[in-house]
MMTF fields as JSON, N, C-alpha, C and O atoms, coordinates in Angstrom:
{
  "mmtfVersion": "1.0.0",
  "mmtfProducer": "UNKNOWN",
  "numBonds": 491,
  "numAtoms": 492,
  "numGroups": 123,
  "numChains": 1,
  "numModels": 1,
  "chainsPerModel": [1],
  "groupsPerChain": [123],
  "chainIdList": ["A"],
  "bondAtomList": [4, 2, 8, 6, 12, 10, 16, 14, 20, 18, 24, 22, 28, 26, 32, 30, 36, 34, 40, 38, 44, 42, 48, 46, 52, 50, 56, 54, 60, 58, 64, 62, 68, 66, 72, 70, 76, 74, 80, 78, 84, 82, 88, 86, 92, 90, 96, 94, 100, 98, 104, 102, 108, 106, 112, 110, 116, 114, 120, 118, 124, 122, 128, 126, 132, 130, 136, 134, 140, 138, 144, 142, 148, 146, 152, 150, 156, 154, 160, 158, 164, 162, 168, 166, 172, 170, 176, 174, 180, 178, 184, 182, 188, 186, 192, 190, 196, 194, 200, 198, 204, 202, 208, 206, 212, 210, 216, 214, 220, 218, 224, 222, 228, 226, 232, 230, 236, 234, 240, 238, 244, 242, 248, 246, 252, 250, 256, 254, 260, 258, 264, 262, 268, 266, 272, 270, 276, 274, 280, 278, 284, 282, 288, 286, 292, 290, 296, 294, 300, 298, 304, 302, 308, 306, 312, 310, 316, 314, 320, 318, 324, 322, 328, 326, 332, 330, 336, 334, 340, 338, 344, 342, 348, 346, 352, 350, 356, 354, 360, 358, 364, 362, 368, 366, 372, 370, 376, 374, 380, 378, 384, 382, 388, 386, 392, 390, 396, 394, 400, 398, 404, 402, 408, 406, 412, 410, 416, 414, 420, 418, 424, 422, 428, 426, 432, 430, 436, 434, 440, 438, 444, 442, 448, 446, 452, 450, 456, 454, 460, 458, 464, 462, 468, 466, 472, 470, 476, 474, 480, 478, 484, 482, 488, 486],
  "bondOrderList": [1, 1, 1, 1, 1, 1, 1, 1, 1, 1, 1, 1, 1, 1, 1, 1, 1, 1, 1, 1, 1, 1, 1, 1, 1, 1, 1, 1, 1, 1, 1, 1, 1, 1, 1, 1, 1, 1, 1, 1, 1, 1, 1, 1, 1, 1, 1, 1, 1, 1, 1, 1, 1, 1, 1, 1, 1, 1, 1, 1, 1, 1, 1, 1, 1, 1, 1, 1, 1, 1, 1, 1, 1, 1, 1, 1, 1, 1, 1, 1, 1, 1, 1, 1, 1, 1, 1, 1, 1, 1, 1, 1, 1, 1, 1, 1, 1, 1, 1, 1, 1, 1, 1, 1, 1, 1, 1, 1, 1, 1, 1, 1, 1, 1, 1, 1, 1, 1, 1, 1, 1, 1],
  "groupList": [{"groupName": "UNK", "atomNameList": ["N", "CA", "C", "O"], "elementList": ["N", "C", "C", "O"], "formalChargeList": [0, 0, 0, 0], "bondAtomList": [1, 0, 2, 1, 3, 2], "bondOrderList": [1, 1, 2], "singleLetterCode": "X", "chemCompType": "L-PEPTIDE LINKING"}],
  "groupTypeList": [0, 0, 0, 0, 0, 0, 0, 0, 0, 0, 0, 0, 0, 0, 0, 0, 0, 0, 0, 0, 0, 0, 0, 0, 0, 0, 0, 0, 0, 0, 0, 0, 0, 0, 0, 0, 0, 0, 0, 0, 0, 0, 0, 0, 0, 0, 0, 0, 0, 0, 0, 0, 0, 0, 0, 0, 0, 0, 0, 0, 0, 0, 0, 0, 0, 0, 0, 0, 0, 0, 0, 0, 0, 0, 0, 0, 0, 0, 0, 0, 0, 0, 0, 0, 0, 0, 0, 0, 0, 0, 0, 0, 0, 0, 0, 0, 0, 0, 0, 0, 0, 0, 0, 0, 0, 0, 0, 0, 0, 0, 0, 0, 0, 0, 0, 0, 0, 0, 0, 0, 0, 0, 0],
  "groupIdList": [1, 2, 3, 4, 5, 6, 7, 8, 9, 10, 11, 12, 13, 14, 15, 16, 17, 18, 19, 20, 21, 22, 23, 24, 25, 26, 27, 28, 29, 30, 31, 32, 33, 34, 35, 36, 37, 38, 39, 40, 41, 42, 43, 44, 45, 46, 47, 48, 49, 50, 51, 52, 53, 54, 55, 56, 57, 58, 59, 60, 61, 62, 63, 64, 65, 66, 67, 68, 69, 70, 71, 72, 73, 74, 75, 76, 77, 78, 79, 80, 81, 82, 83, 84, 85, 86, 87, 88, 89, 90, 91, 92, 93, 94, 95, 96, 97, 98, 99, 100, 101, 102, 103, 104, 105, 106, 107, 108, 109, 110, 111, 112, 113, 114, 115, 116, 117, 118, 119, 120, 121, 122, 123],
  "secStructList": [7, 7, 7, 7, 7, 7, 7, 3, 3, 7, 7, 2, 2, 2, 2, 2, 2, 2, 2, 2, 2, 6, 7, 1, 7, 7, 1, 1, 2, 2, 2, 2, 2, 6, 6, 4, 4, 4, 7, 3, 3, 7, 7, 7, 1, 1, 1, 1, 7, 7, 7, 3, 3, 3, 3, 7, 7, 6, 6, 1, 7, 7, 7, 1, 1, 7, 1, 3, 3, 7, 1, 3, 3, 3, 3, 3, 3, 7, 6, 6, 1, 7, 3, 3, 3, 3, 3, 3, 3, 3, 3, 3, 6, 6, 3, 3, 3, 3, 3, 3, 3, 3, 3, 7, 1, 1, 1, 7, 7, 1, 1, 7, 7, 7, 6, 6, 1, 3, 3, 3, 3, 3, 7],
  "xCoordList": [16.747, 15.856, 15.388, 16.076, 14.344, 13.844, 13.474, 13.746, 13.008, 12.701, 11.467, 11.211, 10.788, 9.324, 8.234, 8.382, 7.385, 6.806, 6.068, 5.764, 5.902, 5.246, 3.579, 3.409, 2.732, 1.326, 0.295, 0.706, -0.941, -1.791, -2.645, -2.537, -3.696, -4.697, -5.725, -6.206, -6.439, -7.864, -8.723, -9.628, -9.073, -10.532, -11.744, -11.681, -12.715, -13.819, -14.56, -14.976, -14.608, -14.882, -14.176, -14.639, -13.017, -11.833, -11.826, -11.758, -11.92, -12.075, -13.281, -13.187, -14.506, -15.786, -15.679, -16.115, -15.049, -14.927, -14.549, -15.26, -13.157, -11.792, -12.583, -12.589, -13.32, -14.162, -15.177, -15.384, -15.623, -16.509, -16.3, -17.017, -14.813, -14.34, -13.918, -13.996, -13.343, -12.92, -13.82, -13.568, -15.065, -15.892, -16.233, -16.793, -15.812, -16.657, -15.243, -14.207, -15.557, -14.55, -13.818, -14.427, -12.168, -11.584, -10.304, -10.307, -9.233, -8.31, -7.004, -6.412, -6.663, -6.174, -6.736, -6.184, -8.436, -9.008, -9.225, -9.672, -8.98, -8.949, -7.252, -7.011, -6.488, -5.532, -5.385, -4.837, -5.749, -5.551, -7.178, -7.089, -7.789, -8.984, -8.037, -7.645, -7.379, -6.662, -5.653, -5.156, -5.359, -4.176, -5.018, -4.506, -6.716, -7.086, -6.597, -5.786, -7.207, -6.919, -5.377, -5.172, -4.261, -3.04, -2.553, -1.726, -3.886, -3.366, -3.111, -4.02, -2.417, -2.129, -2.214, -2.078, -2.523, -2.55, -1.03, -0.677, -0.29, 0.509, 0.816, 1.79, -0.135, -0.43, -1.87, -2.581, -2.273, -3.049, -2.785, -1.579, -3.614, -3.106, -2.93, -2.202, -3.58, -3.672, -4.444, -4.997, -4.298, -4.881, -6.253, -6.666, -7.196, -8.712, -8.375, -9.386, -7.74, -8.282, -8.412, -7.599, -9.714, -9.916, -9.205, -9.55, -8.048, -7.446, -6.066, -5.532, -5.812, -4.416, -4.053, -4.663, -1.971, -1.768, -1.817, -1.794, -1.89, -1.701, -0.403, 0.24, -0.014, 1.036, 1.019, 0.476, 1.777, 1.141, 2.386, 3.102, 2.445, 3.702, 4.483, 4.043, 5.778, 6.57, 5.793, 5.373, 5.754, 4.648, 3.879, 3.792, 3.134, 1.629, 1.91, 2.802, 1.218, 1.379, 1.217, 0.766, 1.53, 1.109, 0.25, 0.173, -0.547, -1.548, -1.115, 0.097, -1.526, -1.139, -1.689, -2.705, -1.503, -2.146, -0.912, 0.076, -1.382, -0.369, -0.522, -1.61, 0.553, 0.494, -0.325, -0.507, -0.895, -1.687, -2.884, -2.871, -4.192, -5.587, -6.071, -5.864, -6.713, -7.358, -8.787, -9.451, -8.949, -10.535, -11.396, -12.362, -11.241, -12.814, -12.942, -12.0, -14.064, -14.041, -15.584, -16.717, -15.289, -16.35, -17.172, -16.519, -18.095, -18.895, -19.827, -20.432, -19.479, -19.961, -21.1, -20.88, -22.231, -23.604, -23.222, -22.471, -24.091, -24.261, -25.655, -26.223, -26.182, -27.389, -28.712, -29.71, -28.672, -29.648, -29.325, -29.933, -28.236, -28.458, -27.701, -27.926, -27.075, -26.327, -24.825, -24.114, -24.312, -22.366, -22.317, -22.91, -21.074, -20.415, -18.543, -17.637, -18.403, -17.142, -16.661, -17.392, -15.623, -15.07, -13.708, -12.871, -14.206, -13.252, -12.179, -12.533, -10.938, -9.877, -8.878, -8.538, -8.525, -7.624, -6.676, -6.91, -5.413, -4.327, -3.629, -3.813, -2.25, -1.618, -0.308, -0.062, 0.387, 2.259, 2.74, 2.561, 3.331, 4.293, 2.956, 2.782, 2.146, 0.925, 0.177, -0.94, 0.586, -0.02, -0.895, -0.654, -1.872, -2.914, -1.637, -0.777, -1.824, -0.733, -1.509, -1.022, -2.829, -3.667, -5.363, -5.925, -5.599, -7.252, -7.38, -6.631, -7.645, -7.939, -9.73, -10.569, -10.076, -11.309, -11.063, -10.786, -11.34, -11.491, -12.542, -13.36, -13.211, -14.542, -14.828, -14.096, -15.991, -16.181, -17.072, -17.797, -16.812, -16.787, -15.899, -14.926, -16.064, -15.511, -15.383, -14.424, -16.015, -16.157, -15.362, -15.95, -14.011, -13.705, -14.008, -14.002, -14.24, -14.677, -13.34, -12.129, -14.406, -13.064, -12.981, -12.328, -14.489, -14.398, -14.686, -14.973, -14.478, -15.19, -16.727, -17.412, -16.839, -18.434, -18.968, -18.108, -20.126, -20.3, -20.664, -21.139, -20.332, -20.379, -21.451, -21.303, -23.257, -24.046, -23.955, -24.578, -23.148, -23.103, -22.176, -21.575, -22.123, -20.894, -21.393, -21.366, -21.914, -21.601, -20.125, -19.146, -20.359, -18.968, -18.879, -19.531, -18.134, -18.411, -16.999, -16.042, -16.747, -15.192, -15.512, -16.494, -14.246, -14.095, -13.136, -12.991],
  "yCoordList": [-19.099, -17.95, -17.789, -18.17, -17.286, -17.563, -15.704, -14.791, -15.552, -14.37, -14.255, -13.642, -14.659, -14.371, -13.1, -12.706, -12.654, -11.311, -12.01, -13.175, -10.69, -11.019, -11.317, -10.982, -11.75, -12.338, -12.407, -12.297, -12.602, -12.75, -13.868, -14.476, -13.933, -15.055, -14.852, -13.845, -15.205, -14.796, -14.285, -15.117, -13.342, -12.913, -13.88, -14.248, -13.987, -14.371, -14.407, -15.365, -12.836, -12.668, -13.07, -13.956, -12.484, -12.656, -14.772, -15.409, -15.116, -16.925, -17.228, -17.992, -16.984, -16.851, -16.662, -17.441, -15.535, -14.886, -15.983, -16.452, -16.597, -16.995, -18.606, -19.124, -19.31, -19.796, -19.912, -20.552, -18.85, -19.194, -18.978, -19.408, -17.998, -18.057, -19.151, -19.242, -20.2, -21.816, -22.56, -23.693, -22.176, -22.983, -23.883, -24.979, -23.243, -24.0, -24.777, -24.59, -25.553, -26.7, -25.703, -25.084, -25.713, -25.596, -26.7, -27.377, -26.598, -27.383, -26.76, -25.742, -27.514, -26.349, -26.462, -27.008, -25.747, -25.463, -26.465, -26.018, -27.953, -28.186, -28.335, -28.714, -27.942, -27.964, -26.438, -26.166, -25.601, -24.005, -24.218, -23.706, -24.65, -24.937, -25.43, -24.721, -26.731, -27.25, -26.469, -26.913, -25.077, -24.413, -23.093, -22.091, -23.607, -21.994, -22.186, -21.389, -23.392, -23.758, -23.246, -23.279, -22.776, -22.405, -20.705, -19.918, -20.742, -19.548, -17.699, -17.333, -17.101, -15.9, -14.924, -15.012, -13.559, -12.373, -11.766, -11.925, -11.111, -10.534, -8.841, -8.154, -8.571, -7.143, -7.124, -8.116, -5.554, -4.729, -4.183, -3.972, -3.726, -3.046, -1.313, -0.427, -1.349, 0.788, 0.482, -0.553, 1.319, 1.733, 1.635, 1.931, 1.129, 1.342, 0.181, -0.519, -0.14, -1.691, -2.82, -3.233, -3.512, -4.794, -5.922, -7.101, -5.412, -6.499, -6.417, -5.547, -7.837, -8.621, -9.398, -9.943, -9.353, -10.441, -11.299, -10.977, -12.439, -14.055, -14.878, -14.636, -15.551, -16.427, -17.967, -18.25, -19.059, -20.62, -20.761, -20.676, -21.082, -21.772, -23.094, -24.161, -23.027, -23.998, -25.398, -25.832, -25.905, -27.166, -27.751, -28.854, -26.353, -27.153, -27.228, -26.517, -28.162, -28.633, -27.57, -26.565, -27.605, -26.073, -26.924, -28.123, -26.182, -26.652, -27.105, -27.074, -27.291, -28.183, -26.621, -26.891, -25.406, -24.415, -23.782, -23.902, -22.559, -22.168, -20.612, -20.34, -19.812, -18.396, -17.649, -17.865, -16.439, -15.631, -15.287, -15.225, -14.961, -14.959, -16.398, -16.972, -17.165, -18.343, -18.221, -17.199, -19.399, -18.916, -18.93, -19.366, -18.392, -18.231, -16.487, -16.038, -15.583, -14.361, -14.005, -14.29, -13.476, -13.172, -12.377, -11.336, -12.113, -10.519, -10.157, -10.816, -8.796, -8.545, -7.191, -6.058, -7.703, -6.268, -5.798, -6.125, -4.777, -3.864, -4.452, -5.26, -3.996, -4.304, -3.974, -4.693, -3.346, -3.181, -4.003, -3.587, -5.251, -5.461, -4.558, -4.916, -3.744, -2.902, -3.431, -3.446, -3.919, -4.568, -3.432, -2.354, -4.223, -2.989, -3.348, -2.527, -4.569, -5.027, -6.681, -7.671, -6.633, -7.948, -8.261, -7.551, -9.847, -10.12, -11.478, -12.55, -11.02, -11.949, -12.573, -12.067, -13.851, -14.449, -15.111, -15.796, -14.6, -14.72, -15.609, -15.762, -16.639, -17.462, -17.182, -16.698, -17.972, -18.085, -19.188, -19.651, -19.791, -20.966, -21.97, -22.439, -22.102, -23.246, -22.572, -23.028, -21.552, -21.26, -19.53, -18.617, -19.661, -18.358, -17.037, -17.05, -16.194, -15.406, -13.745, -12.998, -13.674, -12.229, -12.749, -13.454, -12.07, -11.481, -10.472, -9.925, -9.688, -8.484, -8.125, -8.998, -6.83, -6.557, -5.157, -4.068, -5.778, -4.41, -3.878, -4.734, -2.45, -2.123, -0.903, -0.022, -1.261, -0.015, 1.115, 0.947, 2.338, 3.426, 4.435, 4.514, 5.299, 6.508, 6.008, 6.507, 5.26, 5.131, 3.573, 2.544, 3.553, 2.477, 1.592, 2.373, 0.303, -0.042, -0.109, -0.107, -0.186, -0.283, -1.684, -1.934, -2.636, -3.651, -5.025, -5.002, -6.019, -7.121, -7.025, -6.683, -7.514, -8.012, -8.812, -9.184, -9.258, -10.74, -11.736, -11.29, -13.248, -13.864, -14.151, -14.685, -13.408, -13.66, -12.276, -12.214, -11.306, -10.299, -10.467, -9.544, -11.91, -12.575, -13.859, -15.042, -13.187, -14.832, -15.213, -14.525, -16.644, -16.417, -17.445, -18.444, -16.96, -17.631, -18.349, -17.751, -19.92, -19.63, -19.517, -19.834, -18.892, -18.703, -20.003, -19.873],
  "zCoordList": [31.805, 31.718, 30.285, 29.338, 30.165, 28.696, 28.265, 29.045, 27.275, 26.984, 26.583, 25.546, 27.119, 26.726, 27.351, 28.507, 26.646, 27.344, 28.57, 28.825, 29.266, 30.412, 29.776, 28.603, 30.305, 29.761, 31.48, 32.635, 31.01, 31.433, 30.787, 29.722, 31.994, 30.743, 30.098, 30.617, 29.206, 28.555, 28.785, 28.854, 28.971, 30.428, 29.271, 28.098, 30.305, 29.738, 28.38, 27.729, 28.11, 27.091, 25.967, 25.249, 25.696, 25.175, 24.767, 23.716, 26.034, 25.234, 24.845, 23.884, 25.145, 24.596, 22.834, 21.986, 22.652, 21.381, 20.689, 19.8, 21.105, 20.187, 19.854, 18.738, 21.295, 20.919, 19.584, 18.553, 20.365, 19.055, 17.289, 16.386, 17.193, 16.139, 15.353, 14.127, 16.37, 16.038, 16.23, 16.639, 16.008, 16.509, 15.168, 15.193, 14.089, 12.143, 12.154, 12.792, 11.363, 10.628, 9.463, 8.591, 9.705, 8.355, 8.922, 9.95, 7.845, 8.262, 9.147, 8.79, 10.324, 11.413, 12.519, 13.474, 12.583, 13.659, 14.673, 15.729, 14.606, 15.985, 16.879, 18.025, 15.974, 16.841, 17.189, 18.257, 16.524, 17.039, 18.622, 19.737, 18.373, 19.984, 20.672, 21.6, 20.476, 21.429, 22.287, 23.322, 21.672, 22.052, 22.994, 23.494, 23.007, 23.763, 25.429, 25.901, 26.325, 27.686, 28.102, 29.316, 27.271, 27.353, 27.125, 27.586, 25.887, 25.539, 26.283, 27.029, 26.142, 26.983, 26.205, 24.984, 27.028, 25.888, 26.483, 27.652, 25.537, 25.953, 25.606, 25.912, 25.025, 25.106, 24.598, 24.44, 24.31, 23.378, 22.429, 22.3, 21.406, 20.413, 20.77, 20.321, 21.403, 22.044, 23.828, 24.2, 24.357, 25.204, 25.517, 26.638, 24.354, 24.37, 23.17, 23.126, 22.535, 21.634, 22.301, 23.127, 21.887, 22.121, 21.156, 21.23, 20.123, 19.92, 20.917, 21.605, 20.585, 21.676, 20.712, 19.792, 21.361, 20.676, 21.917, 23.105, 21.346, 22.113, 22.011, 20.989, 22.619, 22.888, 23.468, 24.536, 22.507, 23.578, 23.22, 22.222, 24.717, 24.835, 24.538, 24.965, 23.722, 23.453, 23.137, 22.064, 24.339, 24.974, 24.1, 23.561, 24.084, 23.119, 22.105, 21.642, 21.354, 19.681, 19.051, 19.603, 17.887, 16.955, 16.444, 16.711, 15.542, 14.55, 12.802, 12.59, 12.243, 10.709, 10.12, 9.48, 10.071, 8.955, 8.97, 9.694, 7.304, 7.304, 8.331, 8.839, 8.501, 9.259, 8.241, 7.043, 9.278, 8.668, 9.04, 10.27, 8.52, 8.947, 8.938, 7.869, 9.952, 9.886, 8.525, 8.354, 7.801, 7.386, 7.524, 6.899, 8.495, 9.487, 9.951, 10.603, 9.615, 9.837, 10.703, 10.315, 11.653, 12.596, 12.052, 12.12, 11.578, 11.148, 12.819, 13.665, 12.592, 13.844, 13.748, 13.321, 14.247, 14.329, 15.522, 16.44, 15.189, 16.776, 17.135, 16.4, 18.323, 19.611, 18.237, 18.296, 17.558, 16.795, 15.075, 14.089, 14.962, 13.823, 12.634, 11.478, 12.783, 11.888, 11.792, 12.797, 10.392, 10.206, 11.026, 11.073, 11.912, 12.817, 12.332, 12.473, 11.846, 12.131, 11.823, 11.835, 11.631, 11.407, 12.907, 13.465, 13.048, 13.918, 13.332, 12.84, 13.567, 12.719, 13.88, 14.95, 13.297, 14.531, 13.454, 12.458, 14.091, 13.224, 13.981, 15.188, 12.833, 13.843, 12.698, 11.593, 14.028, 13.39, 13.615, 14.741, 12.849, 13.39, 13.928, 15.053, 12.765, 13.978, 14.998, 15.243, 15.653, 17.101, 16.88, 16.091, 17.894, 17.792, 18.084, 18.965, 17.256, 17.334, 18.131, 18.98, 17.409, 17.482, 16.997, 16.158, 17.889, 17.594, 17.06, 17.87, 16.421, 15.657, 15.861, 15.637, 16.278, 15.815, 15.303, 15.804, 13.764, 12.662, 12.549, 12.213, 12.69, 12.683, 11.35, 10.899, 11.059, 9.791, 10.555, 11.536, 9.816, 10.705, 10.915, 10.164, 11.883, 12.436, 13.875, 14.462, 14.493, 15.966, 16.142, 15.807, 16.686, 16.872, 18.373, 19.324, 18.736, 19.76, 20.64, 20.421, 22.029, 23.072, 24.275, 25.288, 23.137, 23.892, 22.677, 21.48, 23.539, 21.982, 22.424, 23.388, 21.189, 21.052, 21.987, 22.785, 22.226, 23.068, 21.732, 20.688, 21.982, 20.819, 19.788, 18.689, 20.711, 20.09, 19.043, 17.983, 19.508, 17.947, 16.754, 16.203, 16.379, 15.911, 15.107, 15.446, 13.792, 12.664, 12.233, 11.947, 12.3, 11.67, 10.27, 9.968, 9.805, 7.886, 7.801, 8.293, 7.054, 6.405, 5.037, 4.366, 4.76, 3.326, 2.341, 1.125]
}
């Protein structure tokens, strides 16, 4: 018996996103892609956040980076073109650990973006 949280899998959006966050070249990112077809969310951050953490199991390879924020950062507009937000995907031990969407503002979101409201830069 193992102890791992209970999980679900990626909804659509949610791999769309993580997608397209790994989508630029740094060093890492194709073994953190390789780990999306596996990957699980195993919670939320609140009740109404669209961040999750994630979990890959044992199995899959980890990736060659170190833990932390990947360098790759989503900037995210709203429907009209206005910074609304940054989206961050964090890992541990090699493997996608969290998505984060940090937003500037008073009004925090209660969903992700779709990926076309989403450049993404590495640093």
């Amino acid at each position: 018996m193992t102890d791992r949280p209970a999980t679900r899998p990626l909804s659509p959006l949610e791999q769309r996103v993580l997608v397209k966050l790994l989508s630029v070249e740094f060093p890492g990112a194709q073994g953190l892609r390789n780990q999306l077809a596996q990957t699980r969310v195993t919670r939320t951050w609140g009740s109404d956040s669209p961040s999750i953490d994630l979990d890959v199991p044992p199995g899959v390879p980890a990736a060659a980076i170190e833990d932390g924020v990947i360098p790759a950062t989503g900037t995210v507009t709203d429907d009209s073109g206005e910074l609304f937000g940054e989206l961050l995907v964090w890992v541990s031990d090699g493997r996608l650990s969290a998505l984060e969407f940090s937003w500037y503002g008073d009004t925090a979101p209660t969903k992700l973006p779709g990926p076309g409201l989403v450049t993404v830069t590495v640093r």
